[in-house]
Amino acid sequence: MVKAIVGANWGDEGKGKITDMCADKADIVVRFQGGANAGHTIINEHGRFALHILPSGIFHENIINVIGNGVAFDINALKNEMAEINKAGIKFKLAVSDRAQILLNHHILMDTYEEERLADKKFGSTKSGIAPFYSDKYAKVGIQVWELYEKDMLKEKLKGMYEKVNIQFKYLYNKPEIDYMEVYNTLCEQAEFIKPYVTDTSKLLRNAVKEGKSILLEGQLGTLKDTDHGIYPYVTSSSTLAGYAAVGVGIPPYEIKDIIAITKAYSSAVGEGPFVSEVFGEEADELRRRGGDKGEFGAKTGRPRRVGHFDAVATRYGCELQGATEVCMTCLDVLGYMDEIKVCTAYEVDGVKYTDFLTTANLYRAKPVYETLPGWKSDIRGIKSYDELPKEAKDYVEFVEKQLGVKITMVSNGPERHEILFR
Ligand code: GDP
């Protein structure tokens, strides 16, 4: 049985927590897209961790964690993260796709230089190299893992690659050029480091599917950051959709039977771009301070996240594009301080109401239309069953569920693994 755990919004919905929790019953956990540019926060008996590149199944010793072919594979990030996890005494199994594409240091530099060049028109990139990486991948000049072990070919390829990169570095960015032999030597070292993990992970997964194993596909970011369907151009450079997961790991699309879309009980987003139900000033500061497990600050960059009211228009769209078969709402506990809770149920553009998500320019023009529900004014952490929630909290969940048109099967009332209410 293959299950995808994906974001319905702008990312940071709590996918890591839910994957870690669901991993209890899984055999394999797989990352299928994105790189080390976002973080999944996981709090369990081992401590608090922010995973960037390792799949969230690493806290279960028997699970195979797979870095799929669709990932922007940052070997340095993997090395650092593994060192941290090993330090905590955690043992895990890892497999890396022999077709995963490698993120190179110049991708990170290019990302940084380009944001500098764009100045006030910047994208708000995490500067992890993701956009230049995927550009190279689709321009077919990037390097797949298997190429690390074809030394002569690799050297030739790098030589050609850096002729082009260096023209850009020298003339566009006015930055030092890169010696391709240095890159070659680094890659040879990295090739040795990852060798024990490299395998045909698509075959591994196709076999696992045939054997009826339980596989979790772990998404990074969310629908609204999808390259095609998100708030372009303020998106990420890979597809964040469950539909892409089949490609990003190499299994048949019809094998993905369950798609859990994760959404927060309010909205949060990082980076630039339109955000219709965003709040500002003191109202935002308070929600940001109370949000997540330690406030709404990026797991990767520590940047304050933008926050807002729950956006039912964006989330319904997010769930539909994911093909959600069920929804998990996280961070319901965070709203316990509010007298009343607003939900954005429509957008208004030039006097016309829309209940469908719009293209970016229209999102910038859109004003939120809110419906207001009463708050429950209490701390719901520690509550063990959905039925025990205050009536107003249940009404809120059920109101959102109706807006989304998909069953909310799980409500998370705290950041820790066990803090979950099943419906
Ligand atoms: P991901 O990238 O989707 O895994 O999300 P992040 O880890 O970046 O952000 C989610 C934040 O919410 C983290 O700080 C989590 O610890 C926290 N979190 C997850 N579920 C809950 C919850 O139910 N309540 C609270 N208060 N925090 C939660």
GROMACS .gro file of C-alpha atoms and ligand atoms in nm:
model
  451
    1MET     CA    1   0.000   0.000   0.000
    2VAL     CA    2   0.148   0.334  -0.104
    3LYS     CA    3   0.047   0.647   0.084
    4ALA     CA    4   0.156   1.004   0.009
    5ILE     CA    5   0.185   1.269   0.279
    6VAL     CA    6   0.182   1.608   0.113
    7GLY     CA    7   0.122   1.976   0.185
    8ALA     CA    8  -0.208   2.144   0.094
    9ASN     CA    9  -0.068   2.495   0.139
   10TRP     CA   10   0.263   2.682   0.123
   11GLY     CA   11   0.464   2.419   0.311
   12ASP     CA   12   0.545   2.391   0.683
   13GLU     CA   13   0.206   2.228   0.746
   14GLY     CA   14   0.356   1.966   0.978
   15LYS     CA   15   0.422   1.689   0.724
   16GLY     CA   16   0.733   1.577   0.915
   17LYS     CA   17   0.541   1.514   1.234
   18ILE     CA   18   0.269   1.319   1.053
   19THR     CA   19   0.520   1.116   0.849
   20ASP     CA   20   0.718   1.031   1.162
   21MET     CA   21   0.390   0.927   1.328
   22CYS     CA   22   0.262   0.720   1.032
   23ALA     CA   23   0.609   0.565   0.989
   24ASP     CA   24   0.522   0.345   1.286
   25LYS     CA   25   0.335   0.117   1.048
   26ALA     CA   26   0.551   0.167   0.737
   27ASP     CA   27   0.828  -0.039   0.580
   28ILE     CA   28   0.974   0.234   0.360
   29VAL     CA   29   0.969   0.617   0.371
   30VAL     CA   30   1.067   0.803   0.055
   31ARG     CA   31   1.150   1.163  -0.036
   32PHE     CA   32   1.047   1.231  -0.397
   33GLN     CA   33   1.124   1.598  -0.473
   34GLY     CA   34   1.292   1.913  -0.346
   35GLY     CA   35   1.622   1.932  -0.167
   36ALA     CA   36   1.761   2.056   0.160
   37ASN     CA   37   1.576   2.386   0.114
   38ALA     CA   38   1.305   2.326   0.370
   39GLY     CA   39   1.286   2.151   0.702
   40HIS     CA   40   1.062   1.902   0.871
   41THR     CA   41   1.048   1.945   1.246
   42ILE     CA   42   1.014   1.621   1.438
   43ILE     CA   43   0.978   1.588   1.813
   44ASN     CA   44   0.982   1.239   1.959
   45GLU     CA   45   1.149   1.037   2.236
   46HIS     CA   46   1.493   1.106   2.082
   47GLY     CA   47   1.459   1.486   2.097
   48ARG     CA   48   1.379   1.771   1.855
   49PHE     CA   49   1.517   1.747   1.501
   50ALA     CA   50   1.492   1.955   1.186
   51LEU     CA   51   1.539   1.721   0.890
   52HIS     CA   52   1.624   1.878   0.556
   53ILE     CA   53   1.728   1.593   0.330
   54LEU     CA   54   1.682   1.269   0.524
   55PRO     CA   55   1.336   1.112   0.506
   56SER     CA   56   1.128   1.131   0.825
   57GLY     CA   57   1.136   0.753   0.876
   58ILE     CA   58   1.488   0.757   1.022
   59PHE     CA   59   1.364   0.734   1.380
   60HIS     CA   60   1.236   0.382   1.321
   61GLU     CA   61   1.531   0.143   1.300
   62ASN     CA   62   1.371  -0.112   1.067
   63ILE     CA   63   1.242   0.130   0.806
   64ILE     CA   64   1.428   0.178   0.478
   65ASN     CA   65   1.460   0.552   0.407
   66VAL     CA   66   1.489   0.633   0.039
   67ILE     CA   67   1.618   0.944  -0.133
   68GLY     CA   68   1.434   0.916  -0.464
   69ASN     CA   69   1.544   1.017  -0.812
   70GLY     CA   70   1.331   1.335  -0.804
   71VAL     CA   71   1.525   1.486  -0.514
   72ALA     CA   72   1.782   1.765  -0.544
   73PHE     CA   73   2.047   1.554  -0.379
   74ASP     CA   74   2.280   1.771  -0.169
   75ILE     CA   75   2.551   1.532  -0.049
   76ASN     CA   76   2.706   1.788   0.186
   77ALA     CA   77   2.372   1.845   0.354
   78LEU     CA   78   2.327   1.468   0.386
   79LYS     CA   79   2.672   1.430   0.542
   80ASN     CA   80   2.606   1.701   0.802
   81GLU     CA   81   2.261   1.573   0.883
   82MET     CA   82   2.383   1.214   0.919
   83ALA     CA   83   2.657   1.330   1.157
   84GLU     CA   84   2.397   1.502   1.374
   85ILE     CA   85   2.163   1.204   1.374
   86ASN     CA   86   2.448   0.963   1.449
   87LYS     CA   87   2.552   1.187   1.739
   88ALA     CA   88   2.206   1.139   1.889
   89GLY     CA   89   2.271   0.763   1.875
   90ILE     CA   90   2.003   0.696   1.614
   91LYS     CA   91   2.056   0.407   1.376
   92PHE     CA   92   1.875   0.401   1.043
   93LYS     CA   93   1.871   0.242   0.700
   94LEU     CA   94   1.925   0.459   0.393
   95ALA     CA   95   1.904   0.399   0.018
   96VAL     CA   96   1.991   0.661  -0.245
   97SER     CA   97   1.866   0.642  -0.600
   98ASP     CA   98   2.136   0.582  -0.859
   99ARG     CA   99   1.938   0.826  -1.077
  100ALA     CA  100   1.913   1.103  -0.818
  101GLN     CA  101   2.054   1.427  -0.952
  102ILE     CA  102   2.337   1.589  -0.757
  103LEU     CA  103   2.319   1.943  -0.626
  104LEU     CA  104   2.655   2.109  -0.679
  105ASN     CA  105   2.814   2.394  -0.490
  106HIS     CA  106   2.782   2.633  -0.783
  107HIS     CA  107   2.404   2.591  -0.769
  108ILE     CA  108   2.410   2.734  -0.418
  109LEU     CA  109   2.642   3.018  -0.523
  110MET     CA  110   2.430   3.095  -0.827
  111ASP     CA  111   2.114   3.104  -0.617
  112THR     CA  112   2.283   3.350  -0.380
  113TYR     CA  113   2.430   3.569  -0.657
  114GLU     CA  114   2.102   3.576  -0.846
  115GLU     CA  115   1.905   3.691  -0.541
  116GLU     CA  116   2.167   3.966  -0.493
  117ARG     CA  117   2.131   4.067  -0.857
  118LEU     CA  118   1.751   4.073  -0.837
  119ALA     CA  119   1.770   4.290  -0.523
  120ASP     CA  120   1.418   4.417  -0.444
  121LYS     CA  121   1.272   4.181  -0.707
  122LYS     CA  122   1.415   3.874  -0.533
  123PHE     CA  123   1.213   3.554  -0.481
  124GLY     CA  124   1.298   3.510  -0.115
  125SER     CA  125   1.494   3.195  -0.197
  126THR     CA  126   1.645   2.989   0.085
  127LYS     CA  127   1.963   3.002  -0.128
  128SER     CA  128   1.998   2.625  -0.124
  129GLY     CA  129   2.059   2.613  -0.499
  130ILE     CA  130   1.726   2.459  -0.594
  131ALA     CA  131   1.629   2.677  -0.894
  132PRO     CA  132   1.972   2.655  -1.065
  133PHE     CA  133   1.982   2.284  -0.984
  134TYR     CA  134   1.651   2.201  -1.154
  135SER     CA  135   1.742   2.433  -1.444
  136ASP     CA  136   2.055   2.223  -1.504
  137LYS     CA  137   1.861   1.898  -1.461
  138TYR     CA  138   1.609   1.986  -1.729
  139ALA     CA  139   1.878   2.139  -1.951
  140LYS     CA  140   2.037   1.791  -1.924
  141VAL     CA  141   2.374   1.919  -1.809
  142GLY     CA  142   2.338   1.799  -1.448
  143ILE     CA  143   2.493   1.490  -1.293
  144GLN     CA  144   2.309   1.180  -1.182
  145VAL     CA  145   2.452   0.965  -0.904
  146TRP     CA  146   2.561   0.682  -1.138
  147GLU     CA  147   2.779   0.930  -1.330
  148LEU     CA  148   2.999   0.971  -1.022
  149TYR     CA  149   3.131   0.624  -1.090
  150GLU     CA  150   3.214   0.691  -1.456
  151LYS     CA  151   3.525   0.894  -1.383
  152ASP     CA  152   3.646   0.987  -1.734
  153MET     CA  153   3.300   1.083  -1.847
  154LEU     CA  154   3.248   1.286  -1.532
  155LYS     CA  155   3.568   1.484  -1.581
  156GLU     CA  156   3.479   1.572  -1.941
  157LYS     CA  157   3.128   1.671  -1.846
  158LEU     CA  158   3.244   1.899  -1.565
  159LYS     CA  159   3.494   2.067  -1.794
  160GLY     CA  160   3.217   2.161  -2.037
  161MET     CA  161   2.977   2.257  -1.761
  162TYR     CA  162   3.213   2.504  -1.594
  163GLU     CA  163   3.309   2.674  -1.921
  164LYS     CA  164   2.952   2.798  -1.928
  165VAL     CA  165   2.911   2.853  -1.553
  166ASN     CA  166   3.231   3.058  -1.537
  167ILE     CA  167   3.116   3.296  -1.811
  168GLN     CA  168   2.809   3.367  -1.604
  169PHE     CA  169   3.006   3.400  -1.280
  170LYS     CA  170   3.265   3.632  -1.433
  171TYR     CA  171   3.055   3.855  -1.655
  172LEU     CA  172   2.709   3.854  -1.500
  173TYR     CA  173   2.785   3.829  -1.131
  174ASN     CA  174   3.144   3.954  -1.121
  175LYS     CA  175   3.244   3.665  -0.895
  176PRO     CA  176   3.542   3.427  -0.882
  177GLU     CA  177   3.549   3.145  -1.137
  178ILE     CA  178   3.534   2.776  -1.042
  179ASP     CA  179   3.807   2.522  -1.112
  180TYR     CA  180   3.632   2.214  -1.249
  181MET     CA  181   3.907   1.986  -1.118
  182GLU     CA  182   3.831   2.097  -0.763
  183VAL     CA  183   3.469   2.002  -0.820
  184TYR     CA  184   3.581   1.671  -0.969
  185ASN     CA  185   3.795   1.588  -0.664
  186THR     CA  186   3.515   1.677  -0.423
  187LEU     CA  187   3.271   1.461  -0.619
  188CYS     CA  188   3.514   1.166  -0.612
  189GLU     CA  189   3.526   1.190  -0.232
  190GLN     CA  190   3.148   1.224  -0.208
  191ALA     CA  191   3.106   0.926  -0.440
  192GLU     CA  192   3.292   0.708  -0.188
  193PHE     CA  193   3.087   0.846   0.101
  194ILE     CA  194   2.750   0.762  -0.056
  195LYS     CA  195   2.856   0.437  -0.226
  196PRO     CA  196   2.717   0.204   0.043
  197TYR     CA  197   2.370   0.355   0.000
  198VAL     CA  198   2.345   0.383  -0.380
  199THR     CA  199   2.106   0.144  -0.549
  200ASP     CA  200   1.827   0.118  -0.806
  201THR     CA  201   1.561   0.250  -0.568
  202SER     CA  202   1.288   0.241  -0.832
  203LYS     CA  203   1.337  -0.137  -0.858
  204LEU     CA  204   1.350  -0.165  -0.479
  205LEU     CA  205   1.018   0.022  -0.456
  206ARG     CA  206   0.848  -0.158  -0.745
  207ASN     CA  207   0.937  -0.488  -0.578
  208ALA     CA  208   0.816  -0.360  -0.243
  209VAL     CA  209   0.484  -0.263  -0.403
  210LYS     CA  210   0.449  -0.614  -0.548
  211GLU     CA  211   0.520  -0.763  -0.205
  212GLY     CA  212   0.248  -0.546  -0.052
  213LYS     CA  213   0.487  -0.347   0.166
  214SER     CA  214   0.373  -0.025   0.325
  215ILE     CA  215   0.538   0.276   0.159
  216LEU     CA  216   0.513   0.642   0.262
  217LEU     CA  217   0.593   0.910   0.007
  218GLU     CA  218   0.693   1.225   0.190
  219GLY     CA  219   0.632   1.557   0.019
  220GLN     CA  220   0.824   1.877   0.073
  221LEU     CA  221   0.655   2.222   0.068
  222GLY     CA  222   0.293   2.227  -0.056
  223THR     CA  223   0.055   2.271  -0.351
  224LEU     CA  224   0.083   2.649  -0.359
  225LYS     CA  225   0.458   2.620  -0.414
  226ASP     CA  226   0.421   2.373  -0.701
  227THR     CA  227   0.603   2.496  -1.012
  228ASP     CA  228   0.299   2.456  -1.238
  229HIS     CA  229   0.001   2.501  -1.010
  230GLY     CA  230   0.133   2.731  -0.738
  231ILE     CA  231   0.182   3.105  -0.706
  232TYR     CA  232   0.422   3.123  -1.000
  233PRO     CA  233   0.691   3.259  -1.003
  234TYR     CA  234   0.703   3.256  -0.621
  235VAL     CA  235   0.711   2.878  -0.627
  236THR     CA  236   0.971   2.611  -0.578
  237SER     CA  237   1.139   2.453  -0.880
  238SER     CA  238   0.998   2.104  -0.839
  239SER     CA  239   0.649   1.961  -0.831
  240THR     CA  240   0.514   1.930  -0.479
  241LEU     CA  241   0.216   1.719  -0.588
  242ALA     CA  242   0.141   1.359  -0.500
  243GLY     CA  243   0.098   1.298  -0.874
  244TYR     CA  244   0.464   1.377  -0.924
  245ALA     CA  245   0.565   1.134  -0.651
  246ALA     CA  246   0.519   0.843  -0.891
  247VAL     CA  247   0.777   1.001  -1.123
  248GLY     CA  248   1.002   1.118  -0.841
  249VAL     CA  249   1.045   0.764  -0.707
  250GLY     CA  250   0.974   0.548  -1.013
  251ILE     CA  251   0.654   0.357  -0.937
  252PRO     CA  252   0.323   0.333  -1.129
  253PRO     CA  253   0.093   0.630  -1.051
  254TYR     CA  254  -0.207   0.408  -0.981
  255GLU     CA  255  -0.025   0.245  -0.689
  256ILE     CA  256  -0.066   0.561  -0.477
  257LYS     CA  257  -0.387   0.468  -0.300
  258ASP     CA  258  -0.404   0.715  -0.015
  259ILE     CA  259  -0.312   1.083  -0.033
  260ILE     CA  260  -0.307   1.264   0.301
  261ALA     CA  261  -0.304   1.639   0.252
  262ILE     CA  262  -0.174   1.824   0.556
  263THR     CA  263  -0.304   2.169   0.641
  264LYS     CA  264  -0.251   2.394   0.940
  265ALA     CA  265  -0.548   2.533   1.135
  266TYR     CA  266  -0.425   2.879   1.024
  267SER     CA  267  -0.202   2.991   0.737
  268SER     CA  268   0.174   3.034   0.728
  269ALA     CA  269   0.412   3.093   0.440
  270VAL     CA  270   0.774   3.177   0.376
  271GLY     CA  271   0.921   3.372   0.088
  272GLU     CA  272   0.768   3.632  -0.139
  273GLY     CA  273   0.437   3.614  -0.327
  274PRO     CA  274   0.067   3.685  -0.277
  275PHE     CA  275  -0.098   3.573   0.049
  276VAL     CA  276  -0.460   3.685   0.053
  277SER     CA  277  -0.547   3.614   0.418
  278GLU     CA  278  -0.217   3.740   0.563
  279VAL     CA  279  -0.231   3.936   0.889
  280PHE     CA  280   0.014   4.201   1.000
  281GLY     CA  281   0.131   4.396   1.303
  282GLU     CA  282   0.056   4.281   1.655
  283GLU     CA  283  -0.205   4.030   1.542
  284ALA     CA  284   0.061   3.858   1.328
  285ASP     CA  285   0.329   3.880   1.598
  286GLU     CA  286   0.107   3.702   1.847
  287LEU     CA  287   0.008   3.421   1.609
  288ARG     CA  288   0.371   3.384   1.498
  289ARG     CA  289   0.490   3.363   1.857
  290ARG     CA  290   0.227   3.105   1.951
  291GLY     CA  291   0.245   2.901   1.626
  292GLY     CA  292   0.421   2.570   1.561
  293ASP     CA  293   0.624   2.422   1.846
  294LYS     CA  294   0.856   2.719   1.895
  295GLY     CA  295   0.687   2.997   1.703
  296GLU     CA  296   0.652   3.027   1.327
  297PHE     CA  297   1.015   3.055   1.224
  298GLY     CA  298   1.163   2.867   0.927
  299ALA     CA  299   1.316   2.528   1.013
  300LYS     CA  300   1.583   2.594   0.749
  301THR     CA  301   1.658   2.965   0.779
  302GLY     CA  302   1.508   3.075   1.111
  303ARG     CA  303   1.324   3.348   0.915
  304PRO     CA  304   0.995   3.466   1.066
  305ARG     CA  305   0.713   3.307   0.869
  306ARG     CA  306   0.428   3.516   0.731
  307VAL     CA  307   0.103   3.418   0.901
  308GLY     CA  308  -0.268   3.461   0.838
  309HIS     CA  309  -0.619   3.329   0.880
  310PHE     CA  310  -0.712   2.989   0.742
  311ASP     CA  311  -0.762   3.024   0.367
  312ALA     CA  312  -1.033   2.778   0.263
  313VAL     CA  313  -1.012   2.884  -0.103
  314ALA     CA  314  -0.639   2.810  -0.125
  315THR     CA  315  -0.664   2.493   0.083
  316ARG     CA  316  -0.956   2.349  -0.115
  317TYR     CA  317  -0.753   2.408  -0.431
  318GLY     CA  318  -0.449   2.259  -0.253
  319CYS     CA  319  -0.642   1.943  -0.164
  320GLU     CA  320  -0.797   1.907  -0.510
  321LEU     CA  321  -0.464   1.937  -0.689
  322GLN     CA  322  -0.309   1.686  -0.452
  323GLY     CA  323  -0.601   1.453  -0.509
  324ALA     CA  324  -0.641   1.429  -0.132
  325THR     CA  325  -0.827   1.122  -0.011
  326GLU     CA  326  -0.808   1.253   0.347
  327VAL     CA  327  -0.693   1.563   0.531
  328CYS     CA  328  -0.496   1.609   0.850
  329MET     CA  329  -0.532   1.943   1.028
  330THR     CA  330  -0.233   2.035   1.246
  331CYS     CA  331  -0.175   2.305   1.508
  332LEU     CA  332  -0.537   2.332   1.620
  333ASP     CA  333  -0.407   2.392   1.975
  334VAL     CA  334  -0.241   2.715   1.860
  335LEU     CA  335  -0.578   2.889   1.811
  336GLY     CA  336  -0.689   2.839   2.173
  337TYR     CA  337  -0.618   3.204   2.262
  338MET     CA  338  -0.850   3.360   2.003
  339ASP     CA  339  -1.192   3.507   2.096
  340GLU     CA  340  -1.311   3.445   1.745
  341ILE     CA  341  -1.157   3.278   1.443
  342LYS     CA  342  -1.181   3.400   1.087
  343VAL     CA  343  -1.185   3.171   0.785
  344CYS     CA  344  -1.134   3.311   0.436
  345THR     CA  345  -1.412   3.153   0.229
  346ALA     CA  346  -1.389   3.364  -0.088
  347TYR     CA  347  -1.176   3.623  -0.266
  348GLU     CA  348  -1.311   3.950  -0.395
  349VAL     CA  349  -1.151   4.106  -0.701
  350ASP     CA  350  -1.291   4.434  -0.837
  351GLY     CA  351  -1.623   4.372  -0.666
  352VAL     CA  352  -1.658   4.014  -0.795
  353LYS     CA  353  -1.650   3.718  -0.554
  354TYR     CA  354  -1.446   3.408  -0.638
  355THR     CA  355  -1.437   3.077  -0.460
  356ASP     CA  356  -1.173   2.935  -0.694
  357PHE     CA  357  -0.801   2.993  -0.659
  358LEU     CA  358  -0.665   3.252  -0.901
  359THR     CA  359  -0.350   3.331  -1.094
  360THR     CA  360  -0.083   3.535  -0.920
  361ALA     CA  361  -0.171   3.885  -1.043
  362ASN     CA  362  -0.535   3.834  -0.943
  363LEU     CA  363  -0.431   3.698  -0.604
  364TYR     CA  364  -0.245   4.025  -0.545
  365ARG     CA  365  -0.568   4.212  -0.629
  366ALA     CA  366  -0.788   3.986  -0.418
  367LYS     CA  367  -0.938   4.090  -0.086
  368PRO     CA  368  -1.032   3.813   0.159
  369VAL     CA  369  -1.398   3.749   0.238
  370TYR     CA  370  -1.423   3.608   0.589
  371GLU     CA  371  -1.670   3.407   0.792
  372THR     CA  372  -1.619   3.432   1.166
  373LEU     CA  373  -1.653   3.146   1.413
  374PRO     CA  374  -1.640   3.158   1.792
  375GLY     CA  375  -1.312   3.057   1.959
  376TRP     CA  376  -1.292   2.793   2.236
  377LYS     CA  377  -1.063   2.994   2.463
  378SER     CA  378  -0.887   2.699   2.623
  379ASP     CA  379  -0.578   2.484   2.594
  380ILE     CA  380  -0.664   2.165   2.408
  381ARG     CA  381  -0.322   2.002   2.438
  382GLY     CA  382  -0.345   1.685   2.642
  383ILE     CA  383  -0.692   1.600   2.514
  384LYS     CA  384  -0.685   1.240   2.392
  385SER     CA  385  -0.999   1.199   2.184
  386TYR     CA  386  -1.174   1.415   1.927
  387ASP     CA  387  -1.505   1.390   2.112
  388GLU     CA  388  -1.352   1.553   2.420
  389LEU     CA  389  -1.264   1.872   2.231
  390PRO     CA  390  -1.466   2.183   2.317
  391LYS     CA  391  -1.772   2.218   2.095
  392GLU     CA  392  -1.635   2.533   1.928
  393ALA     CA  393  -1.314   2.350   1.830
  394LYS     CA  394  -1.512   2.064   1.675
  395ASP     CA  395  -1.739   2.315   1.499
  396TYR     CA  396  -1.429   2.483   1.356
  397VAL     CA  397  -1.288   2.153   1.224
  398GLU     CA  398  -1.624   2.057   1.077
  399PHE     CA  399  -1.672   2.400   0.917
  400VAL     CA  400  -1.332   2.372   0.749
  401GLU     CA  401  -1.406   2.014   0.644
  402LYS     CA  402  -1.723   2.128   0.467
  403GLN     CA  403  -1.527   2.402   0.292
  404LEU     CA  404  -1.265   2.154   0.172
  405GLY     CA  405  -1.502   1.880   0.066
  406VAL     CA  406  -1.261   1.615   0.198
  407LYS     CA  407  -1.282   1.428   0.527
  408ILE     CA  408  -1.051   1.555   0.801
  409THR     CA  409  -0.947   1.223   0.949
  410MET     CA  410  -0.681   1.350   1.190
  411VAL     CA  411  -0.648   1.659   1.405
  412SER     CA  412  -0.313   1.737   1.562
  413ASN     CA  413  -0.330   1.916   1.898
  414GLY     CA  414   0.040   1.949   1.977
  415PRO     CA  415   0.378   1.906   1.807
  416GLU     CA  416   0.471   1.574   1.966
  417ARG     CA  417   0.429   1.239   1.797
  418HIS     CA  418   0.151   1.116   2.024
  419GLU     CA  419  -0.052   1.439   2.009
  420ILE     CA  420  -0.307   1.334   1.750
  421LEU     CA  421  -0.684   1.291   1.750
  422PHE     CA  422  -0.834   1.044   1.504
  423ARG     CA  423  -1.186   1.089   1.373
  424GDP     P1  424   0.679   2.042   0.756
  424GDP     O1  425   0.791   2.095   0.674
  424GDP     O2  426   0.550   2.034   0.683
  424GDP     O3  427   0.715   1.914   0.825
  424GDP     O4  428   0.653   2.149   0.873
  424GDP     P2  429   0.759   2.222   0.968
  424GDP     O5  430   0.824   2.123   1.055
  424GDP     O6  431   0.845   2.313   0.889
  424GDP     O7  432   0.662   2.318   1.050
  424GDP     C1  433   0.558   2.270   1.128
  424GDP     C2  434   0.573   2.324   1.269
  424GDP     O8  435   0.456   2.296   1.342
  424GDP     C3  436   0.686   2.261   1.347
  424GDP     O9  437   0.737   2.355   1.438
  424GDP     C4  438   0.615   2.147   1.420
  424GDP    O10  439   0.684   2.107   1.539
  424GDP     C5  440   0.487   2.213   1.455
  424GDP     N1  441   0.369   2.128   1.472
  424GDP     C6  442   0.326   2.023   1.399
  424GDP     N2  443   0.205   1.982   1.443
  424GDP     C7  444   0.171   2.065   1.545
  424GDP     C8  445   0.057   2.077   1.630
  424GDP    O11  446  -0.040   2.006   1.618
  424GDP     N3  447   0.059   2.178   1.722
  424GDP     C9  448   0.163   2.263   1.738
  424GDP     N4  449   0.157   2.357   1.830
  424GDP     N5  450   0.272   2.254   1.658
  424GDP    C10  451   0.275   2.158   1.564
   0.00000   0.00000   0.00000
